[in-house]
CSV table of C-alpha atoms and ligand atoms in Angstrom, one decimal:
chain,number,residue,atom,x,y,z
A,236,UNK,CA,0.0,0.0,0.1
A,237,UNK,CA,1.2,3.5,-0.9
A,238,UNK,CA,1.6,5.3,2.4
A,239,UNK,CA,2.7,8.9,3.3
A,240,UNK,CA,4.1,10.4,6.6
A,241,UNK,CA,2.2,13.4,7.9
A,242,UNK,CA,2.9,15.8,10.9
A,243,UNK,CA,0.5,17.4,13.2
A,244,UNK,CA,1.8,19.3,16.2
A,245,UNK,CA,5.1,17.5,16.9
A,246,UNK,CA,3.7,14.0,16.1
A,247,UNK,CA,4.4,12.0,12.9
A,248,UNK,CA,2.1,9.4,11.6
A,249,UNK,CA,2.0,7.2,8.5
A,250,UNK,CA,-1.2,6.9,6.7
A,251,UNK,CA,-2.5,5.5,3.5
A,252,UNK,CA,-1.7,8.1,0.8
A,253,UNK,CA,-5.3,7.6,-0.5
A,254,UNK,CA,-6.6,8.7,2.9
A,255,UNK,CA,-4.7,12.0,2.7
A,256,UNK,CA,-6.2,12.6,-1.0
A,257,UNK,CA,-9.6,11.8,0.3
A,258,UNK,CA,-9.8,8.7,-2.1
A,259,UNK,CA,-10.8,6.2,0.6
A,260,UNK,CA,-14.4,5.7,1.4
A,261,UNK,CA,-15.4,7.9,4.3
A,262,UNK,CA,-15.9,4.9,6.6
A,263,UNK,CA,-12.5,3.2,5.6
A,264,UNK,CA,-10.8,2.0,8.9
A,265,UNK,CA,-7.3,3.7,8.3
A,266,UNK,CA,-9.0,6.9,8.0
A,267,UNK,CA,-7.1,10.2,8.2
A,268,UNK,CA,-9.2,13.3,8.1
A,269,UNK,CA,-6.9,16.4,7.7
A,270,UNK,CA,-9.8,18.6,8.3
A,271,UNK,CA,-10.1,17.3,11.9
A,272,UNK,CA,-6.5,18.7,12.6
A,273,UNK,CA,-8.2,21.7,14.3
A,274,UNK,CA,-10.3,19.4,16.4
A,275,UNK,CA,-7.3,17.6,17.4
A,276,UNK,CA,-5.1,20.7,18.3
A,277,UNK,CA,-7.9,21.8,20.6
A,278,UNK,CA,-8.0,18.3,22.2
A,279,UNK,CA,-4.2,18.4,22.9
A,280,UNK,CA,-4.6,21.8,24.4
A,281,UNK,CA,-7.7,21.0,26.4
A,282,UNK,CA,-6.5,17.7,27.7
A,283,UNK,CA,-3.2,19.3,28.8
A,284,UNK,CA,-4.9,22.0,30.7
A,285,UNK,CA,-7.3,19.4,32.3
A,286,UNK,CA,-4.4,17.1,33.7
A,287,UNK,CA,-2.4,20.1,34.9
A,288,UNK,CA,-5.4,21.5,36.7
A,289,UNK,CA,-6.7,18.3,38.1
A,290,UNK,CA,-3.6,16.2,39.0
A,291,UNK,CA,-0.7,17.0,41.0
A,292,UNK,CA,2.3,15.7,38.9
A,293,UNK,CA,4.6,15.2,41.9
A,294,UNK,CA,2.2,12.7,43.2
A,295,UNK,CA,0.9,11.5,39.8
A,296,UNK,CA,3.1,12.0,36.8
A,297,UNK,CA,1.4,12.3,33.3
A,298,UNK,CA,2.7,8.9,32.5
A,299,UNK,CA,0.4,7.5,35.2
A,300,UNK,CA,-2.7,9.1,33.9
A,301,UNK,CA,-4.6,6.9,31.5
A,302,UNK,CA,-6.3,8.2,28.2
A,303,UNK,CA,-8.0,5.9,25.7
A,304,UNK,CA,-8.6,6.9,22.2
A,305,UNK,CA,-11.4,4.6,21.9
A,306,UNK,CA,-11.6,4.9,17.9
A,307,UNK,CA,-8.2,5.6,16.9
A,308,UNK,CA,-8.1,4.8,13.2
A,309,UNK,CA,-4.3,5.7,12.3
A,310,UNK,CA,-3.7,6.6,16.1
A,311,UNK,CA,-3.0,10.3,15.4
A,312,UNK,CA,-5.2,11.6,18.2
A,313,UNK,CA,-4.1,9.2,20.8
A,314,UNK,CA,-0.4,9.5,19.8
A,315,UNK,CA,-0.6,13.4,20.0
A,316,UNK,CA,-1.8,13.0,23.6
A,317,UNK,CA,1.0,10.5,24.5
A,318,UNK,CA,3.7,12.6,22.6
A,319,UNK,CA,2.4,16.2,23.3
A,320,UNK,CA,0.9,15.7,26.7
A,321,UNK,CA,2.8,12.6,27.9
A,322,UNK,CA,-0.3,10.6,29.2
A,323,UNK,CA,-0.3,6.7,29.2
A,324,UNK,CA,-2.4,6.1,26.1
A,325,UNK,CA,-4.3,3.1,24.7
A,326,UNK,CA,-5.0,3.4,21.0
A,327,UNK,CA,-8.0,1.2,20.2
A,328,UNK,CA,-9.7,0.4,17.1
A,329,UNK,CA,-11.6,-2.8,16.2
A,330,UNK,CA,-10.1,-3.0,12.7
A,331,UNK,CA,-7.0,-5.1,12.2
A,332,UNK,CA,-5.4,-3.0,9.4
A,333,UNK,CA,-6.1,0.2,11.6
A,334,UNK,CA,-4.1,-1.5,14.5
A,335,UNK,CA,-1.1,-2.4,12.1
A,336,UNK,CA,-1.0,1.3,11.4
A,337,UNK,CA,-1.2,2.2,15.0
A,338,UNK,CA,1.5,-0.3,15.9
A,339,UNK,CA,3.9,1.4,13.3
A,340,UNK,CA,3.0,4.9,14.3
A,341,UNK,CA,3.8,4.1,18.0
A,342,UNK,CA,7.3,3.0,17.0
A,343,UNK,CA,7.7,5.8,14.6
A,344,UNK,CA,7.2,8.2,17.5
A,345,UNK,CA,9.2,6.2,20.0
A,346,UNK,CA,6.3,5.9,22.2
A,347,UNK,CA,6.2,2.1,23.1
A,348,UNK,CA,6.7,2.8,26.7
A,349,UNK,CA,3.6,4.8,27.2
A,350,UNK,CA,1.4,4.0,24.3
A,351,UNK,CA,-0.2,0.5,23.4
A,352,UNK,CA,-2.5,-0.8,20.9
A,353,UNK,CA,-5.7,-2.3,21.5
A,354,UNK,CA,-7.8,-4.1,18.8
A,355,UNK,CA,-11.2,-4.3,20.2
A,356,UNK,CA,-15.0,-3.4,20.0
A,357,UNK,CA,-14.7,0.2,21.8
A,358,UNK,CA,-17.6,-0.9,24.1
A,359,UNK,CA,-16.2,-4.1,25.2
A,360,UNK,CA,-13.0,-2.2,26.3
A,361,UNK,CA,-14.8,0.6,27.9
A,362,UNK,CA,-17.2,-1.6,29.9
A,363,UNK,CA,-14.2,-3.6,31.2
A,364,UNK,CA,-11.6,-1.0,32.0
A,365,UNK,CA,-11.6,2.4,33.7
A,366,UNK,CA,-9.5,5.3,32.2
A,367,UNK,CA,-8.9,8.7,33.5
A,368,UNK,CA,-9.9,10.3,30.2
A,369,UNK,CA,-12.0,8.8,27.6
A,370,UNK,CA,-12.1,10.1,23.9
A,371,UNK,CA,-14.9,9.0,21.5
A,372,UNK,CA,-14.6,10.1,17.9
A,373,UNK,CA,-16.8,7.7,16.0
A,374,UNK,CA,-17.9,8.0,12.3
A,375,UNK,CA,-21.3,9.8,12.9
A,376,UNK,CA,-23.0,9.2,16.2
A,377,UNK,CA,-21.3,8.5,19.5
A,378,UNK,CA,-24.8,7.4,21.0
A,379,UNK,CA,-23.9,3.7,20.8
A,380,UNK,CA,-20.8,4.1,22.9
A,381,UNK,CA,-22.0,6.7,25.4
A,382,UNK,CA,-23.1,4.1,28.1
A,383,UNK,CA,-19.6,2.4,28.1
A,384,UNK,CA,-17.8,5.6,27.9
A,385,UNK,CA,-19.7,7.0,30.8
A,386,UNK,CA,-18.9,3.8,32.8
A,387,UNK,CA,-15.3,3.9,31.9
A,388,UNK,CA,-14.4,7.6,32.3
A,389,UNK,CA,-13.2,8.6,35.7
A,390,UNK,CA,-12.3,12.2,35.2
A,391,UNK,CA,-12.8,13.6,31.7
A,392,UNK,CA,-15.0,12.7,29.0
A,393,UNK,CA,-14.4,13.9,25.4
A,394,UNK,CA,-16.8,13.4,22.7
A,395,UNK,CA,-17.1,14.1,18.9
A,396,UNK,CA,-20.5,13.8,17.0
A,397,UNK,CA,-20.7,14.3,13.2
A,398,UNK,CA,-24.4,13.1,13.0
A,399,UNK,CA,-25.7,16.6,12.9
A,400,UNK,CA,-28.8,15.8,11.1
A,401,UNK,CA,-30.3,13.8,13.9
A,402,UNK,CA,-28.9,16.2,16.6
A,403,UNK,CA,-30.1,19.3,14.9
A,404,UNK,CA,-33.6,18.0,14.0
A,405,UNK,CA,-33.3,17.5,10.3
A,406,UNK,CA,-33.8,13.7,10.9
A,407,UNK,CA,-36.2,13.9,14.0
A,408,UNK,CA,-37.0,10.4,14.4
A,409,UNK,CA,-33.3,9.4,14.4
A,410,UNK,CA,-32.6,12.0,16.9
A,411,UNK,CA,-35.3,10.6,19.2
A,412,UNK,CA,-34.0,7.1,18.7
A,413,UNK,CA,-30.5,8.0,19.3
A,414,UNK,CA,-30.7,10.8,21.9
A,415,UNK,CA,-34.1,10.3,23.3
A,416,UNK,CA,-34.8,14.0,22.6
A,417,UNK,CA,-36.7,16.1,20.1
A,418,UNK,CA,-34.6,18.6,18.4
A,419,UNK,CA,-36.0,21.6,16.8
A,420,UNK,CA,-34.8,22.3,13.3
A,421,UNK,CA,-34.8,26.0,13.6
A,422,UNK,CA,-32.3,29.0,13.1
A,423,UNK,CA,-30.2,27.9,16.2
A,424,UNK,CA,-30.1,24.2,15.2
A,425,UNK,CA,-26.4,24.2,15.8
A,426,UNK,CA,-26.7,25.0,19.3
A,427,UNK,CA,-29.6,22.7,19.6
A,428,UNK,CA,-27.5,19.9,18.4
A,429,UNK,CA,-24.7,20.6,20.9
A,430,UNK,CA,-27.2,21.0,23.7
A,431,UNK,CA,-28.9,17.7,22.8
A,432,UNK,CA,-25.6,15.8,22.9
A,433,UNK,CA,-24.8,17.4,26.1
A,434,UNK,CA,-28.2,16.4,27.6
A,435,UNK,CA,-27.7,12.9,26.5
A,436,UNK,CA,-24.0,12.6,28.0
A,437,UNK,CA,-25.5,14.2,31.3
A,438,UNK,CA,-28.1,11.3,31.4
A,439,UNK,CA,-25.7,8.5,30.6
A,440,UNK,CA,-23.3,9.8,33.2
A,441,UNK,CA,-26.3,9.9,35.8
A,442,UNK,CA,-26.9,6.1,35.3
A,443,UNK,CA,-23.4,5.5,36.7
A,444,UNK,CA,-23.9,8.1,39.6
A,445,UNK,CA,-21.6,10.5,37.9
A,446,UNK,CA,-22.3,14.4,37.4
A,447,UNK,CA,-20.6,16.5,34.8
A,448,UNK,CA,-19.3,20.0,34.3
A,449,UNK,CA,-19.0,21.5,30.8
A,450,UNK,CA,-15.5,22.8,30.5
A,451,UNK,CA,-15.7,23.4,26.8
A,452,UNK,CA,-18.0,22.6,23.9
A,453,UNK,CA,-18.4,23.9,20.4
A,454,UNK,CA,-20.1,23.3,17.2
A,455,UNK,CA,-17.7,23.6,14.2
A,456,UNK,CA,-18.1,22.9,10.7
A,457,UNK,CA,-20.0,19.4,10.4
A,458,UNK,CA,-19.5,18.3,14.0
A,459,UNK,CA,-20.1,19.1,17.6
A,460,UNK,CA,-17.4,18.5,20.3
A,461,UNK,CA,-17.9,18.3,24.1
A,462,UNK,CA,-15.2,18.3,27.0
A,463,UNK,CA,-16.9,17.4,30.3
A,464,UNK,CA,-15.2,17.0,33.7
A,465,UNK,CA,-16.7,14.1,35.7
A,466,UNK,CA,-17.8,14.6,39.4
A,467,UNK,CA,-18.6,11.3,40.9
A,468,UNK,CA,-21.4,10.5,43.2
A,469,UNK,CA,-25.3,10.4,43.1
A,470,UNK,CA,-25.6,13.9,44.4
A,471,UNK,CA,-23.4,15.4,41.6
A,472,UNK,CA,-25.5,13.4,39.2
A,473,UNK,CA,-28.7,14.9,40.7
A,474,UNK,CA,-27.3,18.4,40.5
A,475,UNK,CA,-26.3,17.8,36.9
A,476,UNK,CA,-29.7,16.5,35.8
A,477,UNK,CA,-31.2,19.8,37.1
A,478,UNK,CA,-29.6,21.5,34.4
A,479,UNK,CA,-31.8,19.7,31.7
A,480,UNK,CA,-35.1,21.0,30.4
A,481,UNK,CA,-37.1,22.0,27.4
A,482,UNK,CA,-37.5,24.8,24.9
A,483,UNK,CA,-40.5,26.0,23.1
A,484,UNK,CA,-40.0,28.0,19.9
A,485,UNK,CA,-42.2,30.1,17.7
A,486,UNK,CA,-41.1,29.6,14.0
A,487,UNK,CA,-43.0,32.7,13.0
A,488,UNK,CA,-41.4,35.4,15.2
A,489,UNK,CA,-38.4,33.6,16.9
A,490,UNK,CA,-39.8,33.9,20.3
A,491,UNK,CA,-38.6,31.2,22.6
A,492,UNK,CA,-38.9,30.1,26.1
A,493,UNK,CA,-36.7,27.5,27.9
A,494,UNK,CA,-37.2,25.9,31.3
A,495,UNK,CA,-35.1,23.6,33.4
A,496,UNK,CA,-36.9,20.7,34.9
A,497,UNK,CA,-38.3,17.1,33.8
A,498,UNK,CA,-42.1,17.9,34.2
A,499,UNK,CA,-42.5,21.5,33.2
A,500,UNK,CA,-45.4,23.3,31.8
A,501,UNK,CA,-44.7,25.5,28.7
A,502,UNK,CA,-47.0,27.9,26.9
A,503,UNK,CA,-48.2,26.4,23.7
A,504,UNK,CA,-49.1,29.6,22.1
A,505,UNK,CA,-46.6,32.4,21.3
A,506,UNK,CA,-47.2,35.4,23.6
A,507,UNK,CA,-45.8,37.7,20.8
A,508,UNK,CA,-47.9,36.5,17.9
A,509,UNK,CA,-50.3,33.9,18.8
A,510,UNK,CA,-48.8,31.1,16.7
A,511,UNK,CA,-48.7,27.6,18.0
A,512,UNK,CA,-45.1,27.0,19.2
A,513,UNK,CA,-43.0,23.7,19.0
A,514,UNK,CA,-41.4,22.0,22.0
A,515,UNK,CA,-38.0,20.5,22.0
A,516,UNK,CA,-35.9,18.5,24.6
A,517,UNK,CA,-34.8,17.0,26.8
A,518,UNK,CA,-31.6,19.1,26.4
A,519,UNK,CA,-28.8,20.6,28.3
A,520,UNK,CA,-29.7,24.1,29.5
A,521,UNK,CA,-26.5,24.6,31.5
A,522,UNK,CA,-23.2,26.3,30.7
A,523,UNK,CA,-21.4,25.4,27.5
A,524,UNK,CA,-17.9,26.6,28.7
A,525,UNK,CA,-16.0,27.2,31.8
A,526,UNK,CA,-14.4,30.5,31.3
A,527,UNK,CA,-11.2,29.8,33.4
A,528,UNK,CA,-10.8,26.5,31.5
A,529,UNK,CA,-11.1,28.3,28.2
A,530,UNK,CA,-8.6,31.1,29.2
A,531,UNK,CA,-6.0,28.4,30.0
A,532,UNK,CA,-6.8,26.5,26.8
A,533,UNK,CA,-6.2,29.8,24.9
A,534,UNK,CA,-2.7,30.2,26.7
A,535,UNK,CA,-1.9,26.5,25.8
A,536,UNK,CA,-2.8,26.8,22.2
A,537,UNK,CA,-0.7,30.1,21.9
A,538,UNK,CA,2.5,28.4,23.2
A,539,UNK,CA,2.2,25.2,21.0
A,540,UNK,CA,3.4,24.7,17.5
A,541,UNK,CA,0.0,23.9,16.2
A,542,UNK,CA,-1.0,23.8,12.5
A,543,UNK,CA,-4.4,25.4,13.1
A,544,UNK,CA,-3.3,27.7,15.8
A,545,UNK,CA,-5.2,30.7,14.5
A,546,UNK,CA,-8.4,29.0,13.9
A,547,UNK,CA,-8.2,27.2,17.2
A,548,UNK,CA,-7.6,30.5,19.0
A,549,UNK,CA,-10.5,32.1,17.2
A,550,UNK,CA,-13.0,29.2,18.2
A,551,UNK,CA,-11.8,29.3,21.9
A,552,UNK,CA,-11.8,33.3,22.2
A,553,UNK,CA,-15.3,33.4,20.8
A,554,UNK,CA,-16.3,30.8,23.4
A,555,UNK,CA,-14.6,32.7,26.0
A,556,UNK,CA,-16.6,35.9,25.1
A,557,UNK,CA,-19.8,34.2,24.6
A,558,UNK,CA,-22.6,35.1,26.8
A,559,UNK,CA,-23.2,31.7,28.1
A,560,UNK,CA,-27.1,31.3,27.9
A,561,UNK,CA,-29.4,29.4,25.6
A,562,UNK,CA,-30.2,30.2,22.7
A,563,UNK,CA,-28.8,32.5,20.0
A,564,UNK,CA,-30.6,34.9,17.8
A,565,UNK,CA,-30.0,34.9,14.1
A,566,UNK,CA,-30.0,38.6,13.0
A,567,UNK,CA,-30.7,38.0,9.4
A,568,UNK,CA,-33.9,36.0,10.3
A,569,UNK,CA,-34.9,38.8,12.8
A,570,UNK,CA,-34.4,41.6,10.1
A,571,UNK,CA,-36.2,39.6,7.6
A,572,UNK,CA,-39.2,39.2,9.8
A,573,UNK,CA,-39.1,43.0,10.5
A,574,UNK,CA,-38.2,43.9,6.7
A,575,UNK,CA,-35.3,46.0,7.8
A,576,UNK,CA,-31.7,46.1,6.6
A,577,UNK,CA,-29.3,44.1,9.0
A,578,UNK,CA,-27.0,46.4,10.9
A,579,UNK,CA,-23.4,45.4,11.7
A,580,UNK,CA,-23.5,42.8,14.5
A,581,UNK,CA,-21.3,44.8,16.6
A,582,UNK,CA,-23.9,47.7,16.4
A,583,UNK,CA,-26.7,45.4,17.7
A,584,UNK,CA,-24.6,44.0,20.6
A,585,UNK,CA,-23.5,47.7,21.5
A,586,UNK,CA,-27.1,48.8,21.5
A,587,UNK,CA,-28.2,46.1,23.5
A,588,UNK,CA,-25.5,46.7,26.1
A,589,UNK,CA,-26.3,50.3,26.1
A,590,UNK,CA,-29.7,49.4,27.2
A,591,UNK,CA,-28.4,47.5,30.1
A,592,UNK,CA,-28.6,44.0,28.7
A,593,UNK,CA,-25.9,41.4,28.5
A,594,UNK,CA,-25.1,40.6,24.7
A,595,UNK,CA,-22.3,39.0,22.7
A,596,UNK,CA,-21.2,37.3,19.5
A,597,UNK,CA,-21.5,33.5,19.5
A,598,UNK,CA,-19.1,30.9,18.1
A,599,UNK,CA,-22.1,29.2,16.5
A,600,UNK,CA,-22.5,31.7,13.7
A,601,UNK,CA,-21.0,35.0,12.7
A,602,UNK,CA,-24.3,36.8,12.0
A,603,UNK,CA,-25.8,35.8,15.3
A,604,UNK,CA,-25.7,37.1,19.0
A,605,UNK,CA,-26.7,36.0,22.4
A,606,UNK,CA,-28.5,38.3,24.8
A,607,UNK,CA,-30.8,38.3,27.9
A,608,UNK,CA,-33.0,41.1,26.3
A,609,UNK,CA,-36.7,40.2,25.7
A,610,UNK,CA,-37.4,39.6,22.0
A,611,UNK,CA,-39.6,42.9,22.0
A,612,UNK,CA,-36.6,44.9,23.0
A,613,UNK,CA,-34.4,43.2,20.4
A,614,UNK,CA,-36.8,43.9,17.6
A,615,UNK,CA,-37.2,47.5,18.6
A,616,UNK,CA,-33.4,47.9,18.6
A,617,UNK,CA,-33.2,46.4,15.1
A,618,UNK,CA,-35.9,48.6,13.7
A,619,UNK,CA,-34.5,51.6,15.3
A,620,UNK,CA,-37.5,52.1,17.3
A,621,UNK,CA,-36.3,51.7,20.7
B,269,SAM,C1,-13.7,8.6,12.7
B,269,SAM,S1,-12.6,7.5,12.8
B,269,SAM,C2,-11.4,7.7,14.1
B,269,SAM,C3,-10.5,9.0,13.7
B,269,SAM,C4,-9.3,9.3,14.7
B,269,SAM,N1,-9.9,9.4,16.1
B,269,SAM,C5,-8.7,10.6,14.3
B,269,SAM,O1,-8.7,11.6,15.1
B,269,SAM,O2,-8.2,10.6,13.1
B,269,SAM,C6,-13.4,6.1,13.5
B,269,SAM,C7,-12.8,4.8,13.7
B,269,SAM,O3,-13.6,4.1,14.7
B,269,SAM,C8,-13.4,2.8,14.2
B,269,SAM,N2,-14.6,2.1,14.9
B,269,SAM,C9,-16.0,2.1,14.4
B,269,SAM,N3,-16.7,1.5,15.3
B,269,SAM,C10,-15.8,0.8,16.3
B,269,SAM,C11,-16.2,-0.1,17.5
B,269,SAM,N4,-17.2,-0.3,17.8
B,269,SAM,N5,-15.0,-0.2,18.1
B,269,SAM,C12,-13.9,0.0,17.9
B,269,SAM,N6,-13.5,0.8,16.8
B,269,SAM,C13,-14.5,1.3,16.1
B,269,SAM,C14,-13.3,2.7,12.8
B,269,SAM,O4,-12.5,1.4,12.3
B,269,SAM,C15,-12.5,3.9,12.5
B,269,SAM,O5,-11.0,3.5,12.5
B,270,ZN,ZN1,-44.4,34.0,17.6
């Protein structure tokens, strides 16, 4: 097989040339997706910050902290964690050909003392063994692996989902089957997807009497990614579940209401325009980011030789600046409803702040903003009628 070496961060891996040239089928086992380098750069920085914060390296050096890349393909993600963060890493893939590449790539980086190959079904491995950090990076949905990953992960769970259609409401029934949640396919569907995934992670962890703290989560391109710190114990699980709830949304005027809780009564008729509203959930209504964690991730990215440093910094900085409440407003949509020209997004944010409301850009979309102002205030500002 024709192979080629590629470097990400300070780690080199050998992959089939066809994988780099996008000639392999997307679900080919020895898959290498160069578009996910950004995701891996952020993973290296976030994992490094987490272990520095959480562990005392004098008592427990990085080489005694376990990380599992449960779906490793070429091994690039887990190898970067072993090489660039120094953690003891298990690189698992159920495909024998992928495992041959992983073996070679461990040797190529001289990491045989801290990295090992495992050729098993991720679910079997994760149900059998505990790891301090579990990373799930499947093709499509992580749903089939969330239970095993929640059982296995002791301190940190990192999850990618590329099945945006079920998460964002484009495939409603698939979302209900996979995530036991109704996703609304409206203008903030990317945030909906991230919150449905986080809600599902929270419920899976709760079964194992674990709570979670969202350290960082983002929706980028065609995927969503979550980094959740784990707090063990039934009380933490109960506290986490209190952050879940429902949203009702009016497709006609963009009015929305969200409420935390499992049995909540929500208005069915839009108080702004009288249209019947749609309900979505159960989903995560808590924080998407921890600002101290994100600032440290930012510093970490800045000092590392990452290929996607600029883009990574941009995502983390926008997450840091984001006013962290559900759900963002799409300025284009609001302006269309009002038949007015869209102002610069900064102007809208400044105007909202001038009136005493919190407001910010959002990492979900460049033409959107978050605010705690009522819809009536937002609309009067956009129509210059405030
Ligand atoms: C999206 S790729 C992983 C990409 C890799 N993490 C990276 O960053 O380049 C998904 C991998 O999961 C493997 N896989 C799929 N289902 C699996 C399962 N149930 N157990 C173990 N590996 C599995 C596939 O063979 C494939 O190599
Ligand atoms: Zn309405």
